[in-house]
Amino acid sequence: MNKEKLLGKAEQVYEYMVTAPESDWQRNMYNWDWKPGVGLIAAVKYYEATGLESVREYLWRWMRDNRHKAAQQRVINSTAPFAALTELLRREPEAAAEWMPMVQEHGEWLMHEAPRTKEGGFEHTVTEGVDFPEQLWADTLVVGALFLARLASLTGDTAMAQEAVKQVAVHLQLLQDEATGVLFHGFDGLERNHMSAARWGRANAWVAFGVPEIVACVKHLADIPAEVYERYTTLLCGLVRQQTANGMWHTVLDRPDFYLETSATAGIAYGFQIALRTGMVEDAALQKKLGNAVIKAAEAVMIHVDVYGAVHGVSGGTPVMPTVEAYNEVKITPTPYGQALALMLISDLLEERK
């Protein structure tokens, strides 16, 4: 996979994401919420891989134009843009005087006020005003705990680092299916079950890359329990087994009769990349399997990018559905997170080729 092809695809995917009209609610990048937030996290990754000044300018312009929305609804899902902002401040510490107060304020909210389940995991809270009491979703690890880990790394705050590690441990403990090693989408602490018990692809993608990113951020500030490494390795093994011959994963991993889903494929492969690069995997045989899986997945993802940069085969926003079958009925459409997960994978492959 040559560098020129990767550069071309990354540019297309990025441009399609950031030029979305505000009137297109599926692709809207103008809310301080999780969908644009994941897009911004990916844009930072793309900037780091290419050094393009236009991307840096876009990121800061987005922050300036939308910062007034940041405190309108303080929930887990509105945390995601802060994860991108924290990385910008790491690269440009001279901007801290203007931006760090609001970043620290949200970090303190996460530490002391954000709703938690009985087990201490972040409760899934959203900007849409719907409540999910005592529910823990896989999505929360990236849209919530990743920011906490990045802020801890930036400031040296050991308490925040320990909390980020705790979130990783709780998510793996509550969501992992002991039979297959992969994760269920969510856990209901009131009913003590996994609701529809769907082994949803994109849920596994969030955790596949969220865990190694968080661990890499804070391992110098907090002890990482052996259980985290063990459960994460089990997850990787389960995901490798579920990859199809064409390099993709199904929207529900263990349902080969369901559609193949591009964002899950990109996110899982990106997780494999991060795991390999950060030393989360010690077994040589598993390292080889993961490397081969990344190549197959990346080729499949790029096939799903059209000439305009739209990433196709992406399921729309998906709450924990009432039945497993309902996941196969979710509309397929280009989205900011679909663009973002593809962009993260391609950008990481570009960084390898610097």
Short mmCIF file of N, CA and C in Angstrom, two decimals, residues 144-296:
data_model
loop_
_atom_site.label_atom_id
_atom_site.label_comp_id
_atom_site.label_asym_id
_atom_site.label_seq_id
_atom_site.Cartn_x
_atom_site.Cartn_y
_atom_site.Cartn_z
N GLY A 144 -15.51 9.75 26.33
CA GLY A 144 -15.34 10.29 27.67
C GLY A 144 -13.95 10.08 28.25
N ALA A 145 -13.57 8.83 28.43
CA ALA A 145 -12.34 8.53 29.16
C ALA A 145 -11.07 8.89 28.39
N LEU A 146 -11.12 8.91 27.07
CA LEU A 146 -9.92 9.28 26.31
C LEU A 146 -9.49 10.71 26.62
N PHE A 147 -10.45 11.61 26.72
CA PHE A 147 -10.12 12.99 27.10
C PHE A 147 -9.46 13.03 28.47
N LEU A 148 -10.01 12.30 29.41
CA LEU A 148 -9.46 12.31 30.77
C LEU A 148 -8.00 11.84 30.75
N ALA A 149 -7.73 10.80 29.97
CA ALA A 149 -6.36 10.28 29.87
C ALA A 149 -5.43 11.31 29.23
N ARG A 150 -5.91 11.97 28.18
CA ARG A 150 -5.07 12.96 27.50
C ARG A 150 -4.80 14.17 28.39
N LEU A 151 -5.81 14.58 29.15
CA LEU A 151 -5.61 15.71 30.05
C LEU A 151 -4.64 15.33 31.16
N ALA A 152 -4.77 14.12 31.68
CA ALA A 152 -3.84 13.64 32.71
C ALA A 152 -2.42 13.64 32.18
N SER A 153 -2.26 13.18 30.95
CA SER A 153 -0.93 13.15 30.34
C SER A 153 -0.36 14.55 30.16
N LEU A 154 -1.22 15.49 29.79
CA LEU A 154 -0.79 16.86 29.55
C LEU A 154 -0.39 17.56 30.84
N THR A 155 -1.13 17.31 31.91
CA THR A 155 -0.93 18.06 33.16
C THR A 155 -0.15 17.28 34.22
N GLY A 156 0.00 15.97 34.02
CA GLY A 156 0.66 15.15 35.04
C GLY A 156 -0.23 14.80 36.21
N ASP A 157 -1.54 14.91 36.04
CA ASP A 157 -2.50 14.66 37.13
C ASP A 157 -2.67 13.15 37.34
N THR A 158 -2.12 12.63 38.42
CA THR A 158 -2.17 11.18 38.66
C THR A 158 -3.58 10.70 39.01
N ALA A 159 -4.38 11.52 39.66
CA ALA A 159 -5.75 11.12 40.00
C ALA A 159 -6.57 10.92 38.72
N MET A 160 -6.42 11.83 37.78
CA MET A 160 -7.12 11.69 36.51
C MET A 160 -6.63 10.45 35.75
N ALA A 161 -5.34 10.22 35.79
CA ALA A 161 -4.78 9.03 35.13
C ALA A 161 -5.36 7.76 35.73
N GLN A 162 -5.42 7.70 37.04
CA GLN A 162 -5.98 6.52 37.71
C GLN A 162 -7.45 6.33 37.37
N GLU A 163 -8.19 7.43 37.25
CA GLU A 163 -9.61 7.33 36.89
C GLU A 163 -9.77 6.83 35.46
N ALA A 164 -8.91 7.28 34.55
CA ALA A 164 -8.97 6.79 33.17
C ALA A 164 -8.71 5.29 33.11
N VAL A 165 -7.74 4.82 33.88
CA VAL A 165 -7.45 3.38 33.93
C VAL A 165 -8.64 2.63 34.52
N LYS A 166 -9.25 3.19 35.55
CA LYS A 166 -10.43 2.56 36.14
C LYS A 166 -11.54 2.41 35.11
N GLN A 167 -11.75 3.44 34.29
CA GLN A 167 -12.79 3.36 33.27
C GLN A 167 -12.50 2.23 32.28
N VAL A 168 -11.24 2.09 31.89
CA VAL A 168 -10.86 0.99 30.99
C VAL A 168 -11.20 -0.35 31.63
N ALA A 169 -10.80 -0.53 32.88
CA ALA A 169 -11.02 -1.80 33.56
C ALA A 169 -12.51 -2.12 33.70
N VAL A 170 -13.30 -1.12 34.10
CA VAL A 170 -14.73 -1.34 34.29
C VAL A 170 -15.42 -1.67 32.96
N HIS A 171 -15.06 -0.96 31.91
CA HIS A 171 -15.68 -1.25 30.61
C HIS A 171 -15.37 -2.68 30.15
N LEU A 172 -14.13 -3.09 30.29
CA LEU A 172 -13.77 -4.45 29.87
C LEU A 172 -14.46 -5.48 30.75
N GLN A 173 -14.50 -5.25 32.05
CA GLN A 173 -15.12 -6.21 32.97
C GLN A 173 -16.62 -6.38 32.69
N LEU A 174 -17.32 -5.28 32.48
CA LEU A 174 -18.77 -5.34 32.35
C LEU A 174 -19.24 -5.72 30.95
N LEU A 175 -18.43 -5.46 29.93
CA LEU A 175 -18.90 -5.65 28.56
C LEU A 175 -18.35 -6.90 27.88
N GLN A 176 -17.29 -7.49 28.41
CA GLN A 176 -16.67 -8.61 27.69
C GLN A 176 -17.49 -9.88 27.80
N ASP A 177 -17.68 -10.52 26.65
CA ASP A 177 -18.35 -11.81 26.58
C ASP A 177 -17.31 -12.90 26.83
N GLU A 178 -17.45 -13.61 27.90
CA GLU A 178 -16.45 -14.61 28.25
C GLU A 178 -16.38 -15.74 27.22
N ALA A 179 -17.47 -15.97 26.49
CA ALA A 179 -17.49 -17.08 25.53
C ALA A 179 -16.70 -16.77 24.27
N THR A 180 -16.79 -15.53 23.78
CA THR A 180 -16.16 -15.18 22.50
C THR A 180 -14.98 -14.24 22.64
N GLY A 181 -14.89 -13.56 23.76
CA GLY A 181 -13.83 -12.59 23.97
C GLY A 181 -14.17 -11.19 23.50
N VAL A 182 -15.14 -11.05 22.60
CA VAL A 182 -15.52 -9.72 22.11
C VAL A 182 -16.50 -9.08 23.09
N LEU A 183 -16.93 -7.86 22.76
CA LEU A 183 -17.71 -7.09 23.71
C LEU A 183 -19.17 -6.96 23.31
N PHE A 184 -20.03 -6.90 24.30
CA PHE A 184 -21.41 -6.50 24.07
C PHE A 184 -21.47 -4.98 23.98
N HIS A 185 -22.52 -4.47 23.35
CA HIS A 185 -22.65 -3.03 23.15
C HIS A 185 -22.80 -2.29 24.49
N GLY A 186 -23.63 -2.82 25.37
CA GLY A 186 -23.89 -2.10 26.61
C GLY A 186 -24.22 -3.03 27.76
N PHE A 187 -24.25 -2.45 28.97
CA PHE A 187 -24.59 -3.19 30.19
C PHE A 187 -25.59 -2.38 30.98
N ASP A 188 -26.66 -3.02 31.43
CA ASP A 188 -27.69 -2.37 32.23
C ASP A 188 -27.48 -2.77 33.69
N GLY A 189 -27.07 -1.80 34.50
CA GLY A 189 -26.80 -2.09 35.90
C GLY A 189 -28.02 -2.34 36.73
N LEU A 190 -29.20 -1.90 36.26
CA LEU A 190 -30.43 -2.14 37.00
C LEU A 190 -30.93 -3.57 36.77
N GLU A 191 -30.91 -3.98 35.52
CA GLU A 191 -31.38 -5.34 35.19
C GLU A 191 -30.27 -6.37 35.28
N ARG A 192 -29.02 -5.91 35.39
CA ARG A 192 -27.85 -6.79 35.49
C ARG A 192 -27.73 -7.69 34.27
N ASN A 193 -27.90 -7.09 33.10
CA ASN A 193 -27.74 -7.86 31.86
C ASN A 193 -27.19 -6.97 30.75
N HIS A 194 -26.98 -7.55 29.60
CA HIS A 194 -26.44 -6.82 28.45
C HIS A 194 -27.54 -6.43 27.47
N MET A 195 -28.75 -6.28 28.00
CA MET A 195 -29.92 -5.83 27.20
C MET A 195 -30.10 -6.76 26.00
N SER A 196 -29.99 -6.27 24.78
CA SER A 196 -30.19 -7.15 23.62
C SER A 196 -29.03 -8.11 23.41
N ALA A 197 -27.95 -7.91 24.14
CA ALA A 197 -26.76 -8.77 24.09
C ALA A 197 -26.17 -8.85 22.68
N ALA A 198 -26.12 -7.70 22.01
CA ALA A 198 -25.53 -7.64 20.67
C ALA A 198 -24.02 -7.43 20.77
N ARG A 199 -23.30 -8.25 20.07
CA ARG A 199 -21.85 -8.07 19.95
C ARG A 199 -21.62 -7.15 18.75
N TRP A 200 -21.89 -5.88 18.98
CA TRP A 200 -21.95 -4.89 17.91
C TRP A 200 -20.54 -4.47 17.47
N GLY A 201 -20.35 -4.40 16.16
CA GLY A 201 -19.02 -4.14 15.61
C GLY A 201 -18.42 -2.82 16.05
N ARG A 202 -19.16 -1.71 15.90
CA ARG A 202 -18.56 -0.42 16.20
C ARG A 202 -18.28 -0.26 17.70
N ALA A 203 -19.09 -0.89 18.55
CA ALA A 203 -18.78 -0.88 19.99
C ALA A 203 -17.41 -1.48 20.24
N ASN A 204 -17.12 -2.57 19.56
CA ASN A 204 -15.82 -3.21 19.71
C ASN A 204 -14.71 -2.35 19.13
N ALA A 205 -15.02 -1.59 18.07
CA ALA A 205 -14.02 -0.69 17.49
C ALA A 205 -13.62 0.40 18.47
N TRP A 206 -14.62 1.00 19.15
CA TRP A 206 -14.30 2.06 20.11
C TRP A 206 -13.30 1.56 21.15
N VAL A 207 -13.56 0.38 21.66
CA VAL A 207 -12.71 -0.14 22.73
C VAL A 207 -11.38 -0.66 22.17
N ALA A 208 -11.42 -1.20 20.96
CA ALA A 208 -10.19 -1.73 20.36
C ALA A 208 -9.10 -0.67 20.25
N PHE A 209 -9.49 0.57 19.91
CA PHE A 209 -8.45 1.60 19.86
C PHE A 209 -8.44 2.47 21.11
N GLY A 210 -9.55 2.53 21.82
CA GLY A 210 -9.59 3.36 23.03
C GLY A 210 -8.65 2.85 24.11
N VAL A 211 -8.61 1.55 24.30
CA VAL A 211 -7.78 0.99 25.37
C VAL A 211 -6.29 1.29 25.15
N PRO A 212 -5.70 0.93 23.99
CA PRO A 212 -4.27 1.21 23.85
C PRO A 212 -3.94 2.70 23.84
N GLU A 213 -4.85 3.54 23.33
CA GLU A 213 -4.58 4.98 23.36
C GLU A 213 -4.56 5.49 24.80
N ILE A 214 -5.52 5.07 25.60
CA ILE A 214 -5.58 5.51 27.00
C ILE A 214 -4.39 4.98 27.78
N VAL A 215 -4.07 3.71 27.61
CA VAL A 215 -2.94 3.12 28.34
C VAL A 215 -1.64 3.84 27.97
N ALA A 216 -1.45 4.13 26.68
CA ALA A 216 -0.22 4.82 26.26
C ALA A 216 -0.12 6.20 26.88
N CYS A 217 -1.26 6.86 27.07
CA CYS A 217 -1.27 8.20 27.66
C CYS A 217 -0.86 8.21 29.12
N VAL A 218 -1.28 7.20 29.87
CA VAL A 218 -1.18 7.31 31.33
C VAL A 218 -0.31 6.26 32.01
N LYS A 219 0.31 5.37 31.25
CA LYS A 219 1.05 4.28 31.90
C LYS A 219 2.24 4.78 32.71
N HIS A 220 2.70 6.01 32.44
CA HIS A 220 3.79 6.59 33.24
C HIS A 220 3.26 7.30 34.48
N LEU A 221 1.93 7.40 34.59
CA LEU A 221 1.32 8.10 35.72
C LEU A 221 0.52 7.18 36.64
N ALA A 222 0.12 6.01 36.14
CA ALA A 222 -0.74 5.11 36.91
C ALA A 222 -0.39 3.67 36.59
N ASP A 223 -0.57 2.81 37.57
CA ASP A 223 -0.36 1.38 37.34
C ASP A 223 -1.48 0.82 36.46
N ILE A 224 -1.12 -0.01 35.51
CA ILE A 224 -2.11 -0.66 34.64
C ILE A 224 -2.28 -2.10 35.14
N PRO A 225 -3.45 -2.47 35.63
CA PRO A 225 -3.64 -3.83 36.15
C PRO A 225 -3.39 -4.89 35.08
N ALA A 226 -2.84 -6.01 35.51
CA ALA A 226 -2.61 -7.11 34.57
C ALA A 226 -3.90 -7.54 33.89
N GLU A 227 -5.03 -7.41 34.61
CA GLU A 227 -6.32 -7.80 34.05
C GLU A 227 -6.64 -7.01 32.78
N VAL A 228 -6.24 -5.74 32.73
CA VAL A 228 -6.50 -4.93 31.54
C VAL A 228 -5.79 -5.53 30.33
N TYR A 229 -4.52 -5.87 30.49
CA TYR A 229 -3.77 -6.47 29.39
C TYR A 229 -4.36 -7.81 28.99
N GLU A 230 -4.75 -8.59 29.98
CA GLU A 230 -5.29 -9.92 29.69
C GLU A 230 -6.62 -9.83 28.96
N ARG A 231 -7.50 -8.98 29.45
CA ARG A 231 -8.81 -8.85 28.80
C ARG A 231 -8.68 -8.23 27.41
N TYR A 232 -7.79 -7.28 27.28
CA TYR A 232 -7.62 -6.65 25.97
C TYR A 232 -7.05 -7.65 24.96
N THR A 233 -6.10 -8.45 25.37
CA THR A 233 -5.56 -9.48 24.48
C THR A 233 -6.65 -10.47 24.07
N THR A 234 -7.50 -10.83 25.03
CA THR A 234 -8.63 -11.72 24.71
C THR A 234 -9.55 -11.08 23.69
N LEU A 235 -9.79 -9.77 23.84
CA LEU A 235 -10.61 -9.05 22.87
C LEU A 235 -9.98 -9.10 21.48
N LEU A 236 -8.69 -8.83 21.37
CA LEU A 236 -8.02 -8.86 20.08
C LEU A 236 -8.13 -10.23 19.42
N CYS A 237 -7.94 -11.27 20.21
CA CYS A 237 -8.03 -12.63 19.66
C CYS A 237 -9.44 -12.91 19.15
N GLY A 238 -10.44 -12.47 19.91
CA GLY A 238 -11.82 -12.67 19.47
C GLY A 238 -12.13 -11.91 18.20
N LEU A 239 -11.61 -10.70 18.08
CA LEU A 239 -11.87 -9.89 16.89
C LEU A 239 -11.19 -10.47 15.65
N VAL A 240 -9.97 -10.94 15.80
CA VAL A 240 -9.28 -11.56 14.67
C VAL A 240 -10.08 -12.74 14.13
N ARG A 241 -10.64 -13.52 15.04
CA ARG A 241 -11.43 -14.69 14.61
C ARG A 241 -12.68 -14.28 13.85
N GLN A 242 -13.21 -13.10 14.13
CA GLN A 242 -14.48 -12.68 13.51
C GLN A 242 -14.27 -11.96 12.18
N GLN A 243 -13.04 -11.62 11.81
CA GLN A 243 -12.81 -10.92 10.54
C GLN A 243 -13.17 -11.83 9.37
N THR A 244 -13.84 -11.27 8.37
CA THR A 244 -14.25 -12.07 7.22
C THR A 244 -13.11 -12.15 6.20
N ALA A 245 -13.29 -13.01 5.21
CA ALA A 245 -12.25 -13.24 4.22
C ALA A 245 -11.92 -11.98 3.41
N ASN A 246 -12.90 -11.07 3.28
CA ASN A 246 -12.64 -9.85 2.50
C ASN A 246 -12.07 -8.72 3.35
N GLY A 247 -11.75 -9.01 4.61
CA GLY A 247 -11.10 -8.03 5.47
C GLY A 247 -12.01 -7.23 6.36
N MET A 248 -13.32 -7.39 6.22
CA MET A 248 -14.26 -6.58 6.98
C MET A 248 -14.87 -7.36 8.14
N TRP A 249 -15.61 -6.62 8.96
CA TRP A 249 -16.40 -7.23 10.04
C TRP A 249 -17.86 -6.89 9.82
N HIS A 250 -18.75 -7.79 10.27
CA HIS A 250 -20.19 -7.56 10.17
C HIS A 250 -20.64 -6.56 11.23
N THR A 251 -21.76 -5.90 10.97
CA THR A 251 -22.25 -4.89 11.92
C THR A 251 -22.54 -5.51 13.28
N VAL A 252 -23.01 -6.74 13.33
CA VAL A 252 -22.99 -7.56 14.54
C VAL A 252 -22.00 -8.68 14.25
N LEU A 253 -20.97 -8.76 15.04
CA LEU A 253 -19.79 -9.53 14.67
C LEU A 253 -20.07 -10.99 14.38
N ASP A 254 -20.97 -11.58 15.16
CA ASP A 254 -21.20 -13.02 15.02
C ASP A 254 -22.45 -13.33 14.20
N ARG A 255 -22.89 -12.37 13.38
CA ARG A 255 -24.03 -12.59 12.51
C ARG A 255 -23.61 -12.42 11.05
N PRO A 256 -23.12 -13.48 10.42
CA PRO A 256 -22.67 -13.40 9.03
C PRO A 256 -23.79 -13.09 8.04
N ASP A 257 -25.04 -13.18 8.50
CA ASP A 257 -26.17 -12.84 7.63
C ASP A 257 -26.47 -11.34 7.68
N PHE A 258 -25.78 -10.57 8.54
CA PHE A 258 -25.96 -9.12 8.64
C PHE A 258 -24.95 -8.42 7.73
N TYR A 259 -25.22 -7.14 7.43
CA TYR A 259 -24.35 -6.44 6.49
C TYR A 259 -22.94 -6.19 7.07
N LEU A 260 -21.99 -6.11 6.16
CA LEU A 260 -20.62 -5.74 6.51
C LEU A 260 -20.58 -4.24 6.78
N GLU A 261 -19.80 -3.81 7.77
CA GLU A 261 -19.87 -2.41 8.20
C GLU A 261 -18.48 -1.78 8.20
N THR A 262 -18.37 -0.64 7.52
CA THR A 262 -17.06 -0.04 7.25
C THR A 262 -16.45 0.65 8.46
N SER A 263 -17.25 1.37 9.25
CA SER A 263 -16.66 2.09 10.38
C SER A 263 -16.12 1.13 11.43
N ALA A 264 -16.82 0.05 11.67
CA ALA A 264 -16.31 -0.96 12.60
C ALA A 264 -15.00 -1.54 12.08
N THR A 265 -14.95 -1.82 10.80
CA THR A 265 -13.75 -2.37 10.19
C THR A 265 -12.57 -1.42 10.36
N ALA A 266 -12.79 -0.14 10.06
CA ALA A 266 -11.72 0.85 10.18
C ALA A 266 -11.27 0.99 11.63
N GLY A 267 -12.24 1.08 12.55
CA GLY A 267 -11.90 1.29 13.95
C GLY A 267 -11.19 0.12 14.58
N ILE A 268 -11.61 -1.09 14.24
CA ILE A 268 -10.96 -2.28 14.78
C ILE A 268 -9.53 -2.38 14.24
N ALA A 269 -9.37 -2.15 12.94
CA ALA A 269 -8.03 -2.22 12.36
C ALA A 269 -7.13 -1.13 12.93
N TYR A 270 -7.67 0.05 13.16
CA TYR A 270 -6.90 1.12 13.80
C TYR A 270 -6.49 0.70 15.21
N GLY A 271 -7.38 0.05 15.92
CA GLY A 271 -7.04 -0.47 17.24
C GLY A 271 -5.89 -1.47 17.17
N PHE A 272 -5.93 -2.35 16.19
CA PHE A 272 -4.83 -3.31 16.02
C PHE A 272 -3.52 -2.56 15.82
N GLN A 273 -3.56 -1.53 14.97
CA GLN A 273 -2.35 -0.73 14.70
C GLN A 273 -1.79 -0.11 15.97
N ILE A 274 -2.67 0.51 16.75
CA ILE A 274 -2.22 1.18 17.98
C ILE A 274 -1.69 0.15 18.98
N ALA A 275 -2.37 -0.98 19.07
CA ALA A 275 -1.92 -2.04 19.99
C ALA A 275 -0.52 -2.51 19.63
N LEU A 276 -0.27 -2.69 18.34
CA LEU A 276 1.04 -3.14 17.90
C LEU A 276 2.11 -2.08 18.16
N ARG A 277 1.76 -0.83 17.87
CA ARG A 277 2.75 0.25 17.97
C ARG A 277 3.09 0.60 19.42
N THR A 278 2.14 0.43 20.33
CA THR A 278 2.37 0.83 21.73
C THR A 278 2.80 -0.33 22.62
N GLY A 279 2.99 -1.50 22.05
CA GLY A 279 3.50 -2.62 22.83
C GLY A 279 2.47 -3.32 23.69
N MET A 280 1.19 -3.19 23.34
CA MET A 280 0.14 -3.87 24.11
C MET A 280 0.13 -5.38 23.84
N VAL A 281 0.78 -5.81 22.75
CA VAL A 281 0.75 -7.23 22.36
C VAL A 281 2.18 -7.76 22.38
N GLU A 282 2.42 -8.79 23.17
CA GLU A 282 3.76 -9.37 23.28
C GLU A 282 3.91 -10.64 22.46
N ASP A 283 2.83 -11.36 22.26
CA ASP A 283 2.89 -12.64 21.56
C ASP A 283 3.19 -12.44 20.08
N ALA A 284 4.26 -13.03 19.59
CA ALA A 284 4.70 -12.82 18.21
C ALA A 284 3.69 -13.35 17.20
N ALA A 285 3.07 -14.48 17.51
CA ALA A 285 2.08 -15.05 16.58
C ALA A 285 0.87 -14.13 16.45
N LEU A 286 0.42 -13.57 17.58
CA LEU A 286 -0.72 -12.65 17.54
C LEU A 286 -0.33 -11.36 16.82
N GLN A 287 0.89 -10.88 17.04
CA GLN A 287 1.35 -9.69 16.34
C GLN A 287 1.25 -9.88 14.82
N LYS A 288 1.66 -11.03 14.34
CA LYS A 288 1.61 -11.31 12.91
C LYS A 288 0.18 -11.35 12.40
N LYS A 289 -0.71 -11.98 13.18
CA LYS A 289 -2.13 -12.04 12.79
C LYS A 289 -2.74 -10.65 12.72
N LEU A 290 -2.41 -9.82 13.69
CA LEU A 290 -2.97 -8.47 13.71
C LEU A 290 -2.44 -7.65 12.54
N GLY A 291 -1.17 -7.78 12.25
CA GLY A 291 -0.59 -7.05 11.12
C GLY A 291 -1.24 -7.43 9.81
N ASN A 292 -1.45 -8.72 9.60
CA ASN A 292 -2.12 -9.18 8.38
C ASN A 292 -3.56 -8.70 8.32
N ALA A 293 -4.23 -8.70 9.48
CA ALA A 293 -5.62 -8.25 9.54
C ALA A 293 -5.74 -6.77 9.18
N VAL A 294 -4.77 -5.97 9.61
CA VAL A 294 -4.78 -4.53 9.30
C VAL A 294 -4.69 -4.31 7.80
N ILE A 295 -3.80 -5.03 7.15
CA ILE A 295 -3.63 -4.86 5.69
C ILE A 295 -4.92 -5.19 4.96
N LYS A 296 -5.53 -6.30 5.31
CA LYS A 296 -6.79 -6.69 4.65
C LYS A 296 -7.89 -5.67 4.92
#
